[in-house]
CSV table of C-alpha atoms in Angstrom, one decimal:
chain,number,residue,atom,x,y,z
A,1,UNK,CA,-26.1,0.2,19.4
A,2,UNK,CA,-22.4,0.6,20.1
A,3,UNK,CA,-21.8,3.1,23.0
A,4,UNK,CA,-18.3,4.5,22.6
A,5,UNK,CA,-16.1,5.4,25.5
A,6,UNK,CA,-13.4,7.2,23.4
A,7,UNK,CA,-15.6,9.8,21.9
A,8,UNK,CA,-14.6,13.3,20.8
A,9,UNK,CA,-13.1,15.6,23.5
A,10,UNK,CA,-12.0,12.6,25.6
A,11,UNK,CA,-8.6,11.3,26.5
A,12,UNK,CA,-7.7,7.6,25.8
A,13,UNK,CA,-9.5,5.3,28.1
A,14,UNK,CA,-7.3,3.8,30.8
A,15,UNK,CA,-6.2,0.2,30.0
A,16,UNK,CA,-8.0,0.2,26.6
A,17,UNK,CA,-6.3,-2.2,24.2
A,18,UNK,CA,-7.0,-3.2,20.7
A,19,UNK,CA,-5.3,-6.1,18.9
A,20,UNK,CA,-4.9,-6.2,15.1
A,21,UNK,CA,-3.5,-8.7,12.6
A,22,UNK,CA,-2.1,-7.1,9.4
A,23,UNK,CA,-0.9,-9.8,7.1
A,24,UNK,CA,0.2,-7.6,4.2
A,25,UNK,CA,2.4,-4.5,4.2
A,26,UNK,CA,2.0,-3.7,7.9
A,27,UNK,CA,4.7,-1.0,7.7
A,28,UNK,CA,2.5,1.0,5.4
A,29,UNK,CA,-0.6,0.6,7.4
A,30,UNK,CA,0.9,1.7,10.7
A,31,UNK,CA,3.4,4.3,9.6
A,32,UNK,CA,1.2,7.5,9.9
A,33,UNK,CA,0.0,6.5,13.4
A,34,UNK,CA,3.7,6.7,14.6
A,35,UNK,CA,5.4,9.1,12.3
A,36,UNK,CA,4.5,12.7,11.4
A,37,UNK,CA,4.5,14.2,7.9
A,38,UNK,CA,3.2,17.5,6.5
A,39,UNK,CA,0.2,15.6,5.0
A,40,UNK,CA,-1.3,12.3,5.9
A,41,UNK,CA,-3.7,9.9,4.1
A,42,UNK,CA,-7.5,10.6,4.4
A,43,UNK,CA,-10.7,9.3,2.8
A,44,UNK,CA,-11.4,12.3,0.6
A,45,UNK,CA,-11.1,13.1,-3.1
A,46,UNK,CA,-7.5,14.2,-3.0
A,47,UNK,CA,-6.5,11.3,-0.7
A,48,UNK,CA,-4.8,13.4,2.1
A,49,UNK,CA,-5.4,16.0,4.8
A,50,UNK,CA,-3.1,18.4,6.6
A,51,UNK,CA,-1.1,16.9,9.5
A,52,UNK,CA,2.1,18.7,10.6
A,53,UNK,CA,1.3,21.4,8.1
A,54,UNK,CA,-1.8,23.7,8.4
A,55,UNK,CA,-1.8,25.0,4.8
A,56,UNK,CA,0.3,25.0,1.7
A,57,UNK,CA,0.6,27.1,-1.5
A,58,UNK,CA,2.1,26.3,-4.9
A,59,UNK,CA,4.3,29.3,-5.7
A,60,UNK,CA,5.4,27.9,-9.0
A,61,UNK,CA,5.8,24.5,-10.8
A,62,UNK,CA,8.9,23.9,-8.8
A,63,UNK,CA,8.3,25.7,-5.4
A,64,UNK,CA,5.9,24.7,-2.7
A,65,UNK,CA,5.4,26.5,0.6
A,66,UNK,CA,4.1,25.0,3.8
A,67,UNK,CA,2.9,26.6,7.0
A,68,UNK,CA,3.8,24.4,10.0
A,69,UNK,CA,1.6,23.5,12.9
A,70,UNK,CA,2.7,25.4,16.1
A,71,UNK,CA,3.2,23.9,19.5
A,72,UNK,CA,4.1,20.5,18.2
A,73,UNK,CA,6.6,18.3,20.0
A,74,UNK,CA,8.3,15.1,19.0
A,75,UNK,CA,7.6,12.0,21.1
A,76,UNK,CA,10.7,12.7,23.2
A,77,UNK,CA,9.5,16.2,24.0
A,78,UNK,CA,11.8,18.1,21.7
A,79,UNK,CA,10.4,20.9,19.5
A,80,UNK,CA,9.1,20.4,15.9
A,81,UNK,CA,9.6,23.5,13.8
A,82,UNK,CA,11.2,24.7,10.6
A,83,UNK,CA,14.7,23.8,12.0
A,84,UNK,CA,13.5,20.2,12.5
A,85,UNK,CA,12.3,20.1,8.9
A,86,UNK,CA,15.6,21.5,7.7
A,87,UNK,CA,17.6,18.9,9.7
A,88,UNK,CA,15.4,16.0,8.4
A,89,UNK,CA,15.7,17.1,4.8
A,90,UNK,CA,19.4,17.2,5.1
A,91,UNK,CA,19.4,13.5,5.8
A,92,UNK,CA,16.7,12.9,3.2
A,93,UNK,CA,18.8,14.4,0.6
A,94,UNK,CA,21.6,11.9,1.3
A,95,UNK,CA,19.4,8.8,1.3
A,96,UNK,CA,15.9,9.5,-0.1
A,97,UNK,CA,13.4,6.8,-0.7
A,98,UNK,CA,13.5,5.3,-4.2
A,99,UNK,CA,10.0,4.3,-5.1
A,100,UNK,CA,9.1,7.5,-7.0
A,101,UNK,CA,11.0,10.2,-8.8
A,102,UNK,CA,11.5,12.5,-5.7
A,103,UNK,CA,15.1,11.2,-5.3
A,104,UNK,CA,16.0,12.9,-8.6
A,105,UNK,CA,13.7,16.0,-8.6
A,106,UNK,CA,14.1,17.2,-5.0
A,107,UNK,CA,16.6,20.1,-4.8
A,108,UNK,CA,16.5,21.8,-1.4
A,109,UNK,CA,14.4,23.1,1.4
A,110,UNK,CA,14.4,26.8,2.5
A,111,UNK,CA,13.5,28.1,5.9
A,112,UNK,CA,11.3,31.2,5.6
A,113,UNK,CA,10.6,31.6,9.3
A,114,UNK,CA,10.3,29.3,12.4
A,115,UNK,CA,7.0,27.9,11.0
A,116,UNK,CA,7.3,28.3,7.3
A,117,UNK,CA,9.3,26.2,4.8
A,118,UNK,CA,9.7,26.1,1.1
A,119,UNK,CA,10.5,23.0,-1.0
A,120,UNK,CA,12.4,23.6,-4.2
A,121,UNK,CA,12.3,21.0,-7.0
A,122,UNK,CA,14.5,20.8,-10.1
A,123,UNK,CA,11.6,20.4,-12.5
A,124,UNK,CA,7.8,20.3,-12.7
A,125,UNK,CA,6.6,17.4,-10.6
A,126,UNK,CA,2.8,17.1,-10.3
A,127,UNK,CA,2.9,14.1,-7.9
A,128,UNK,CA,5.0,16.0,-5.2
A,129,UNK,CA,2.2,16.1,-2.7
A,130,UNK,CA,1.8,12.4,-2.8
A,131,UNK,CA,5.5,12.1,-1.9
A,132,UNK,CA,5.1,14.7,0.9
A,133,UNK,CA,2.8,12.2,2.6
A,134,UNK,CA,5.8,9.9,2.9
A,135,UNK,CA,8.4,12.5,3.9
A,136,UNK,CA,8.3,11.8,7.6
A,137,UNK,CA,10.2,13.6,10.3
A,138,UNK,CA,12.3,12.1,13.0
A,139,UNK,CA,14.1,13.3,16.2
A,140,UNK,CA,17.7,14.4,16.0
A,141,UNK,CA,18.7,11.3,18.0
A,142,UNK,CA,17.1,9.0,15.5
A,143,UNK,CA,18.6,10.8,12.5
A,144,UNK,CA,22.1,10.6,14.0
A,145,UNK,CA,21.6,6.9,14.7
A,146,UNK,CA,19.8,5.7,11.5
A,147,UNK,CA,19.5,8.6,9.1
A,148,UNK,CA,17.0,8.1,6.2
A,149,UNK,CA,16.8,4.6,4.9
A,150,UNK,CA,17.3,5.1,1.1
A,151,UNK,CA,15.3,2.0,0.4
A,152,UNK,CA,13.0,1.0,-2.3
A,153,UNK,CA,10.2,0.8,0.2
A,154,UNK,CA,8.5,3.5,2.3
A,155,UNK,CA,10.3,4.7,5.4
A,156,UNK,CA,9.5,3.7,8.9
A,157,UNK,CA,11.2,3.3,12.3
A,158,UNK,CA,14.2,0.9,12.5
A,159,UNK,CA,13.7,0.4,16.2
A,160,UNK,CA,11.2,1.1,18.9
A,161,UNK,CA,11.5,4.4,20.7
A,162,UNK,CA,10.1,8.0,21.0
A,163,UNK,CA,11.4,9.0,17.6
A,164,UNK,CA,8.3,10.2,15.7
A,165,UNK,CA,5.5,12.8,15.8
A,166,UNK,CA,2.4,10.7,15.6
A,167,UNK,CA,-0.3,10.0,18.2
A,168,UNK,CA,1.3,6.6,19.0
A,169,UNK,CA,4.8,5.6,20.1
A,170,UNK,CA,6.3,2.4,18.8
A,171,UNK,CA,7.2,0.9,22.2
A,172,UNK,CA,8.0,-2.6,21.2
A,173,UNK,CA,9.2,-4.3,18.0
A,174,UNK,CA,9.8,-2.8,14.6
A,175,UNK,CA,8.0,-2.8,11.2
A,176,UNK,CA,9.9,-1.9,8.0
A,177,UNK,CA,9.4,-2.9,4.4
A,178,UNK,CA,12.2,-5.5,4.4
A,179,UNK,CA,12.3,-6.5,8.1
A,180,UNK,CA,9.8,-6.8,10.9
A,181,UNK,CA,9.1,-8.5,14.2
A,182,UNK,CA,6.1,-10.8,14.5
A,183,UNK,CA,4.5,-8.3,16.9
A,184,UNK,CA,4.7,-4.6,17.5
A,185,UNK,CA,3.2,-2.6,20.4
A,186,UNK,CA,2.0,1.1,20.1
A,187,UNK,CA,1.4,3.3,23.2
A,188,UNK,CA,-0.3,6.7,23.2
A,189,UNK,CA,2.0,9.6,22.8
A,190,UNK,CA,1.8,12.0,25.8
A,191,UNK,CA,3.3,14.9,23.8
A,192,UNK,CA,0.8,14.7,20.9
A,193,UNK,CA,-0.5,18.1,20.0
A,194,UNK,CA,-4.2,16.9,19.9
A,195,UNK,CA,-4.9,15.3,23.3
A,196,UNK,CA,-8.4,14.3,22.2
A,197,UNK,CA,-7.3,12.5,19.0
A,198,UNK,CA,-6.2,9.1,20.3
A,199,UNK,CA,-9.0,7.1,21.9
A,200,UNK,CA,-7.3,3.8,22.7
A,201,UNK,CA,-4.3,3.6,25.0
A,202,UNK,CA,-2.5,0.6,23.5
A,203,UNK,CA,-2.5,-1.3,20.2
A,204,UNK,CA,-0.8,-4.6,19.5
A,205,UNK,CA,-0.2,-5.3,15.8
A,206,UNK,CA,0.6,-8.8,14.8
A,207,UNK,CA,2.4,-9.2,11.5
A,208,UNK,CA,2.7,-13.0,11.6
A,209,UNK,CA,-0.1,-15.4,12.7
A,210,UNK,CA,-1.7,-18.6,11.5
A,211,UNK,CA,-4.5,-17.0,9.5
A,212,UNK,CA,-7.0,-19.8,10.4
A,213,UNK,CA,-6.3,-19.5,14.1
A,214,UNK,CA,-6.5,-15.7,13.9
A,215,UNK,CA,-9.9,-15.8,12.2
A,216,UNK,CA,-11.1,-18.3,14.9
A,217,UNK,CA,-10.0,-15.9,17.6
A,218,UNK,CA,-12.0,-13.1,16.1
A,219,UNK,CA,-15.2,-15.0,15.3
A,220,UNK,CA,-15.3,-17.5,18.1
A,221,UNK,CA,-14.0,-15.6,21.2
A,222,UNK,CA,-12.9,-12.2,22.3
A,223,UNK,CA,-9.8,-10.9,23.9
A,224,UNK,CA,-7.0,-12.1,21.6
A,225,UNK,CA,-7.8,-10.3,18.4
A,226,UNK,CA,-10.1,-7.5,17.5
A,227,UNK,CA,-9.5,-6.6,13.8
A,228,UNK,CA,-8.2,-8.6,10.8
A,229,UNK,CA,-8.7,-8.5,7.0
A,230,UNK,CA,-10.4,-11.8,6.1
A,231,UNK,CA,-10.5,-14.1,3.0
A,232,UNK,CA,-13.6,-13.4,0.9
A,233,UNK,CA,-14.7,-17.0,1.5
A,234,UNK,CA,-15.1,-16.4,5.2
A,235,UNK,CA,-17.7,-13.6,4.9
A,236,UNK,CA,-20.6,-15.7,6.0
A,237,UNK,CA,-18.6,-17.1,8.9
A,238,UNK,CA,-18.1,-13.5,10.2
A,239,UNK,CA,-21.7,-12.5,9.6
A,240,UNK,CA,-22.9,-15.4,11.8
A,241,UNK,CA,-20.4,-14.7,14.6
A,242,UNK,CA,-21.7,-13.5,18.0
A,243,UNK,CA,-18.4,-11.6,18.6
A,244,UNK,CA,-17.5,-10.1,15.2
A,245,UNK,CA,-19.1,-8.0,12.6
A,246,UNK,CA,-18.3,-7.7,8.9
A,247,UNK,CA,-17.0,-4.3,7.7
A,248,UNK,CA,-16.5,-3.7,4.0
A,249,UNK,CA,-15.7,-0.7,1.8
A,250,UNK,CA,-14.4,0.4,-1.6
A,251,UNK,CA,-10.7,0.3,-2.2
A,252,UNK,CA,-7.8,1.5,-4.4
A,253,UNK,CA,-5.9,-1.7,-3.5
A,254,UNK,CA,-4.7,-4.2,-6.1
A,255,UNK,CA,-3.2,-7.7,-6.3
A,256,UNK,CA,0.0,-7.6,-8.3
A,257,UNK,CA,1.0,-10.8,-10.2
A,258,UNK,CA,4.4,-10.3,-11.8
A,259,UNK,CA,5.4,-12.2,-14.9
A,260,UNK,CA,9.2,-12.9,-14.8
A,261,UNK,CA,10.4,-11.7,-18.2
A,262,UNK,CA,14.0,-11.2,-16.9
A,263,UNK,CA,15.1,-14.8,-16.0
A,264,UNK,CA,12.0,-16.8,-15.9
A,265,UNK,CA,10.7,-19.2,-18.5
A,266,UNK,CA,11.9,-17.9,-21.9
A,267,UNK,CA,8.4,-18.2,-23.4
A,268,UNK,CA,7.2,-15.5,-21.1
A,269,UNK,CA,9.2,-12.9,-23.2
A,270,UNK,CA,6.7,-13.6,-26.0
A,271,UNK,CA,3.9,-11.1,-25.8
A,272,UNK,CA,1.4,-13.6,-27.4
A,273,UNK,CA,2.1,-16.0,-24.5
A,274,UNK,CA,1.5,-13.4,-21.9
A,275,UNK,CA,-1.7,-12.4,-23.6
A,276,UNK,CA,-2.8,-16.0,-23.9
A,277,UNK,CA,-2.3,-16.5,-20.1
A,278,UNK,CA,-4.5,-13.5,-19.4
A,279,UNK,CA,-7.1,-14.4,-21.9
A,280,UNK,CA,-7.4,-17.9,-20.3
A,281,UNK,CA,-8.3,-16.4,-16.9
A,282,UNK,CA,-12.1,-15.9,-16.4
A,283,UNK,CA,-12.2,-12.8,-14.3
A,284,UNK,CA,-16.0,-12.9,-14.1
A,285,UNK,CA,-15.8,-16.3,-12.4
A,286,UNK,CA,-12.9,-15.2,-10.3
A,287,UNK,CA,-14.9,-12.2,-9.0
A,288,UNK,CA,-18.1,-14.2,-8.3
A,289,UNK,CA,-16.5,-17.2,-6.6
A,290,UNK,CA,-12.9,-16.5,-5.4
A,291,UNK,CA,-13.8,-12.9,-4.4
A,292,UNK,CA,-17.4,-13.6,-3.4
A,293,UNK,CA,-18.3,-10.5,-5.4
A,294,UNK,CA,-16.2,-8.1,-3.3
A,295,UNK,CA,-14.2,-6.4,-6.0
A,296,UNK,CA,-14.1,-5.1,-9.6
A,297,UNK,CA,-13.2,-6.7,-12.9
A,298,UNK,CA,-10.5,-4.6,-14.6
A,299,UNK,CA,-8.3,-4.7,-17.8
A,300,UNK,CA,-4.9,-3.9,-16.2
A,301,UNK,CA,-3.3,-3.8,-12.7
A,302,UNK,CA,-4.6,-0.4,-11.7
A,303,UNK,CA,-7.9,-0.2,-9.9
A,304,UNK,CA,-10.7,1.8,-11.7
A,305,UNK,CA,-11.1,3.8,-8.4
A,306,UNK,CA,-7.8,5.7,-9.0
A,307,UNK,CA,-8.0,9.3,-10.4
A,308,UNK,CA,-7.5,9.1,-14.2
A,309,UNK,CA,-7.9,5.4,-14.4
A,310,UNK,CA,-11.7,5.2,-14.6
A,311,UNK,CA,-11.6,7.5,-17.6
A,312,UNK,CA,-8.6,5.7,-19.1
A,313,UNK,CA,-10.3,2.2,-19.1
A,314,UNK,CA,-13.8,3.2,-20.3
A,315,UNK,CA,-13.0,1.8,-23.7
A,316,UNK,CA,-11.0,-1.2,-22.5
A,317,UNK,CA,-12.4,-4.5,-21.2
A,318,UNK,CA,-10.8,-7.3,-19.2
A,319,UNK,CA,-9.3,-9.8,-21.7
A,320,UNK,CA,-11.9,-12.5,-20.6
A,321,UNK,CA,-14.7,-10.0,-21.2
A,322,UNK,CA,-13.7,-9.5,-24.8
A,323,UNK,CA,-13.7,-13.2,-25.6
A,324,UNK,CA,-15.0,-15.8,-23.1
A,325,UNK,CA,-12.1,-18.2,-22.3
A,326,UNK,CA,-14.1,-21.3,-22.9
A,327,UNK,CA,-14.7,-20.3,-26.6
A,328,UNK,CA,-11.0,-19.9,-27.4
A,329,UNK,CA,-9.3,-22.7,-25.5
A,330,UNK,CA,-8.0,-24.5,-28.6
A,331,UNK,CA,-6.4,-21.3,-29.8
A,332,UNK,CA,-4.8,-20.7,-26.4
A,333,UNK,CA,-3.6,-24.3,-26.2
A,334,UNK,CA,-1.7,-23.9,-29.5
A,335,UNK,CA,0.0,-20.8,-28.2
A,336,UNK,CA,0.8,-22.0,-24.7
A,337,UNK,CA,2.0,-25.5,-25.7
A,338,UNK,CA,2.0,-27.2,-22.4
A,339,UNK,CA,3.7,-24.4,-20.5
A,340,UNK,CA,5.0,-25.2,-17.0
A,341,UNK,CA,5.4,-22.3,-14.6
A,342,UNK,CA,6.8,-21.9,-11.1
A,343,UNK,CA,4.6,-19.7,-8.7
A,344,UNK,CA,5.8,-18.0,-5.5
A,345,UNK,CA,2.9,-17.0,-3.3
A,346,UNK,CA,1.8,-16.4,0.2
A,347,UNK,CA,-0.8,-18.9,1.5
A,348,UNK,CA,-3.3,-16.0,1.8
A,349,UNK,CA,-3.4,-15.7,-2.0
A,350,UNK,CA,-4.2,-19.4,-2.7
A,351,UNK,CA,-7.9,-18.5,-3.0
A,352,UNK,CA,-7.0,-16.8,-6.3
A,353,UNK,CA,-4.6,-19.4,-7.5
A,354,UNK,CA,-7.1,-22.2,-7.2
A,355,UNK,CA,-9.3,-20.5,-9.7
A,356,UNK,CA,-6.4,-19.5,-11.9
A,357,UNK,CA,-4.9,-23.0,-11.8
A,358,UNK,CA,-8.3,-24.4,-12.9
A,359,UNK,CA,-8.5,-22.0,-15.8
A,360,UNK,CA,-4.9,-22.6,-17.0
A,361,UNK,CA,-5.1,-26.3,-16.7
A,362,UNK,CA,-7.9,-26.2,-19.3
A,363,UNK,CA,-5.5,-24.7,-21.8
A,364,UNK,CA,-2.6,-27.1,-20.9
A,365,UNK,CA,-0.6,-24.9,-18.5
A,366,UNK,CA,0.8,-26.5,-15.3
A,367,UNK,CA,1.5,-24.4,-12.2
A,368,UNK,CA,4.0,-25.5,-9.6
A,369,UNK,CA,3.4,-23.6,-6.3
A,370,UNK,CA,5.8,-22.7,-3.5
A,371,UNK,CA,4.3,-21.1,-0.4
A,372,UNK,CA,6.5,-18.5,1.2
A,373,UNK,CA,6.2,-15.5,3.5
A,374,UNK,CA,5.9,-11.8,2.5
A,375,UNK,CA,9.5,-11.0,3.3
A,376,UNK,CA,10.6,-13.7,0.8
A,377,UNK,CA,8.2,-12.4,-1.8
A,378,UNK,CA,9.7,-8.9,-1.6
A,379,UNK,CA,13.2,-10.3,-1.5
A,380,UNK,CA,12.7,-12.1,-4.8
A,381,UNK,CA,10.8,-9.4,-6.6
A,382,UNK,CA,13.4,-6.7,-5.7
A,383,UNK,CA,16.4,-8.8,-6.8
A,384,UNK,CA,15.1,-10.2,-10.1
A,385,UNK,CA,15.6,-7.1,-12.2
A,386,UNK,CA,19.3,-7.3,-11.5
A,387,UNK,CA,19.3,-11.1,-12.0
A,388,UNK,CA,20.1,-11.7,-8.3
A,389,UNK,CA,17.0,-13.6,-7.2
A,390,UNK,CA,17.9,-16.7,-5.2
A,391,UNK,CA,14.7,-18.6,-6.1
A,392,UNK,CA,13.6,-19.5,-9.6
A,393,UNK,CA,10.1,-18.2,-10.4
A,394,UNK,CA,7.8,-17.4,-13.3
A,395,UNK,CA,4.8,-15.8,-11.5
A,396,UNK,CA,4.9,-14.1,-8.1
A,397,UNK,CA,2.1,-12.3,-6.3
A,398,UNK,CA,1.9,-9.7,-3.6
A,399,UNK,CA,-0.8,-7.4,-2.1
A,400,UNK,CA,-0.2,-4.1,-3.9
A,401,UNK,CA,-2.3,-2.0,-1.5
A,402,UNK,CA,-2.5,1.7,-2.4
A,403,UNK,CA,0.5,3.1,-0.6
A,404,UNK,CA,0.7,6.3,-2.8
A,405,UNK,CA,-2.8,7.3,-1.6
A,406,UNK,CA,-5.4,7.9,-4.3
A,407,UNK,CA,-2.8,8.0,-7.1
A,408,UNK,CA,-2.3,5.2,-9.8
A,409,UNK,CA,1.5,5.3,-9.4
A,410,UNK,CA,0.8,2.7,-6.7
A,411,UNK,CA,-0.2,0.3,-9.5
A,412,UNK,CA,2.0,1.6,-12.4
A,413,UNK,CA,5.4,1.9,-10.7
A,414,UNK,CA,6.1,-1.8,-11.5
A,415,UNK,CA,6.5,-0.8,-15.1
A,416,UNK,CA,9.3,1.7,-14.5
A,417,UNK,CA,12.3,0.8,-16.7
A,418,UNK,CA,15.3,-0.5,-14.8
A,419,UNK,CA,13.5,-0.2,-11.4
A,420,UNK,CA,14.0,-3.0,-8.9
A,421,UNK,CA,10.3,-3.4,-8.9
A,422,UNK,CA,10.1,-4.2,-12.6
A,423,UNK,CA,10.3,-7.7,-13.9
A,424,UNK,CA,9.8,-6.8,-17.6
A,425,UNK,CA,12.2,-6.1,-20.4
A,426,UNK,CA,13.4,-2.5,-21.2
A,427,UNK,CA,10.6,-0.4,-22.6
A,428,UNK,CA,11.7,3.1,-23.5
A,429,UNK,CA,8.1,4.1,-24.4
A,430,UNK,CA,6.9,3.2,-21.0
A,431,UNK,CA,9.6,5.4,-19.5
A,432,UNK,CA,8.3,8.3,-21.5
A,433,UNK,CA,4.8,7.8,-20.3
A,434,UNK,CA,6.0,7.6,-16.7
A,435,UNK,CA,8.0,10.8,-17.0
A,436,UNK,CA,5.0,12.6,-18.5
A,437,UNK,CA,2.7,11.2,-15.7
A,438,UNK,CA,5.0,12.6,-13.0
A,439,UNK,CA,4.8,16.1,-14.4
A,440,UNK,CA,1.0,16.3,-14.2
A,441,UNK,CA,-1.2,16.5,-11.2
A,442,UNK,CA,-4.0,14.0,-10.7
A,443,UNK,CA,-7.6,15.0,-11.5
A,444,UNK,CA,-6.5,17.1,-14.5
A,445,UNK,CA,-7.3,16.4,-18.2
A,446,UNK,CA,-3.5,16.3,-18.9
A,447,UNK,CA,-3.1,13.5,-16.3
A,448,UNK,CA,-6.0,11.5,-17.7
A,449,UNK,CA,-4.6,11.8,-21.2
A,450,UNK,CA,-1.2,10.4,-20.1
A,451,UNK,CA,-2.8,7.6,-18.0
A,452,UNK,CA,-5.0,6.6,-21.0
A,453,UNK,CA,-1.9,6.2,-23.2
A,454,UNK,CA,0.0,4.3,-20.5
A,455,UNK,CA,-2.8,1.9,-19.7
A,456,UNK,CA,-3.4,1.1,-23.3
A,457,UNK,CA,0.3,0.3,-23.7
A,458,UNK,CA,0.5,-2.1,-20.8
A,459,UNK,CA,-2.8,-3.7,-21.8
A,460,UNK,CA,-1.5,-4.5,-25.3
A,461,UNK,CA,1.7,-5.9,-23.9
A,462,UNK,CA,0.2,-7.9,-21.0
A,463,UNK,CA,3.1,-7.1,-18.7
A,464,UNK,CA,1.2,-8.4,-15.6
A,465,UNK,CA,-1.2,-11.2,-14.9
A,466,UNK,CA,-4.5,-9.4,-14.2
A,467,UNK,CA,-7.1,-10.3,-11.6
A,468,UNK,CA,-10.0,-8.3,-10.1
A,469,UNK,CA,-9.4,-5.4,-7.8
A,470,UNK,CA,-10.4,-6.3,-4.2
A,471,UNK,CA,-12.7,-4.4,-1.9
A,472,UNK,CA,-11.8,-3.9,1.8
A,473,UNK,CA,-13.3,-6.8,3.8
A,474,UNK,CA,-12.5,-6.9,7.5
A,475,UNK,CA,-13.7,-8.8,10.6
A,476,UNK,CA,-14.0,-6.4,13.6
A,477,UNK,CA,-14.9,-7.0,17.2
A,478,UNK,CA,-18.5,-5.9,17.7
A,479,UNK,CA,-17.4,-3.7,20.6
A,480,UNK,CA,-14.9,-1.8,18.4
A,481,UNK,CA,-15.6,1.0,16.0
A,482,UNK,CA,-13.4,0.9,12.9
A,483,UNK,CA,-13.9,2.0,9.3
A,484,UNK,CA,-11.1,1.1,6.8
A,485,UNK,CA,-9.7,3.7,4.5
A,486,UNK,CA,-9.6,2.9,0.8
A,487,UNK,CA,-5.8,2.9,0.8
A,488,UNK,CA,-3.0,1.2,2.8
A,489,UNK,CA,-3.3,3.2,6.0
A,490,UNK,CA,-4.7,2.1,9.3
A,491,UNK,CA,-6.0,5.2,11.2
A,492,UNK,CA,-5.4,4.0,14.7
A,493,UNK,CA,-6.5,7.5,15.9
A,494,UNK,CA,-10.0,6.8,14.6
A,495,UNK,CA,-10.5,3.5,16.4
A,496,UNK,CA,-12.8,3.5,19.4
A,497,UNK,CA,-14.0,0.8,21.9
A,498,UNK,CA,-17.3,0.5,23.8
A,499,UNK,CA,-17.7,0.4,27.6
A,500,UNK,CA,-18.0,-3.4,27.5
A,501,UNK,CA,-14.9,-4.1,25.4
A,502,UNK,CA,-12.8,-6.9,26.9
A,503,UNK,CA,-9.9,-4.5,27.7
A,504,UNK,CA,-11.9,-2.0,29.8
A,505,UNK,CA,-14.8,-3.7,31.4
A,506,UNK,CA,-14.6,-4.7,35.0
C-alpha cells in the first residue's frame, strides 16, 4: 500500500521531485498549476471549481459578479485584488485570446469593492464560465513586458519567472501553444495562499523525448521519469513492470484528423469522397486493436462524454457501424478512384494510421506519410485557412484534448467559419449553429437541441476523418500517487510521493 508523505495539512517534502513527459499540448496541461484564474478545471459535472474566486452570481444574461479570495499574493509577493483584475482585463481587452467568442462579446469589467468585480458582456453568452477558466491573471511587471498574447491558442507564460498566482512557479523554460522548450521546471510558490496544497517541491516537465526511451525509463528503472501517457499497445508492458503501474480513466479528449478542403486534393471538396473515406474505416477494429479497447466508438469528432453530445448522438452511429466496410468496398472503390493523399502526423499517432492505411488500401487509397513534430502540425493547421501553409497536406492529425473543460466547443471549434482552425469551405449554416451554441449554457435542454442539430450537420458533411475517442492511459511510478483528470489539465497540486520515492529516500 502506498504510504504518502505529502498528505493533507503538510508542506511540500524537502527535495521531492517528480518528472513528467507530456507529448501533446503541454501548455494546456501545466497552465493552471502556474497561473491563477477565477475558476480552474476539476473532475466534477460542471468541469470547474473556484480558484481565485470564492463564489459568483449571474446578475443577468450579460452581467456576472465574482467574489475574490482574500489574502492572495502573486508569486512575486504583490497583492491580488480587484485592482489586479482590472489591470489584467485592460490588457486582455487589447489582445484577447481568439479560440472562442469572448474576444467579440466581452465589454468591460467593473470594480465593486476591493474583492468584488463584475464582468459585463455585449450579449447573452452561455459559455462565459468556460472562458473564465482561461482568463488568467499576471503581475504588473509581466503585463508591461508581454501583455496578453492575442493568439489562437490558450495563454501561458512567455518566459520563466514569478509572474503567476498558482501553486508552482515556472522557474526554467517556457511552454506556449506555438513555442516551447524541451524541458520546463516548476518550483513550489512560497506565497501561495494554501500552504498545504502543493505536496511536491519540484516538477520537471519534458515536452520532447524519444517516446520509446521515455517508456523504457518508466517501466525498466526509476529516477529519470515518473509519469507519461503511453501508447495503448504498451499497456501489458506497464502492467508487468516492477517500477510502474497503469492508471486509466474516462476522458473528454479526442483525436482530430483534419481533411484539407482549402488547398488539398481537389477531390476532398466532394462530400461523397469524404463520406467514402470515413465509411471505409472500421472503427470497431480500430478500437479493439489500435486502442486496445481503451476508448469509445463515435459518429463525429466530439466525445460522447461531453454535455449535450451523449443525447445528440443517441440516434447516430459511426459510419462503419451503419454498414460494415468490407461489405461496401466495391462501391467505395468506385467513389475514391485510386485517391492518393499526403498525411502529416506525429510519430505518436502512427498506431492509428497503420490501421487506417490498411482499411483505405482495401478501397484503393494510397497514403503518403510525413512524420513531423507538434509545433509543425499546429503551424500547418493554423495557416491553411488563409492558404499560407508551407507544406502540402491532405490529412493532418493532432491530439485534441479537452482544453475547454467539459464543453464540446473543444471538439466543434474546428468547424467555425473563417477560423484559422478550420480547414473546410465556408458553411453559413454551421456559423448559425455555433452562434446559437454560444448563447446557451451546457446541461440545458436548449444546449442539447443546438448540439443535436450541429452534430447531425457535420455528420452528413463528413468534415473530419473520425476515429474512436481515447481514454486516459498513463504509466505512473508505483511510488507516486496521480489520477488524471478527464480533460487537458495536469493537477500538479494533487500529485504525491511515498517515503521511498527516489527523490526523497536516503
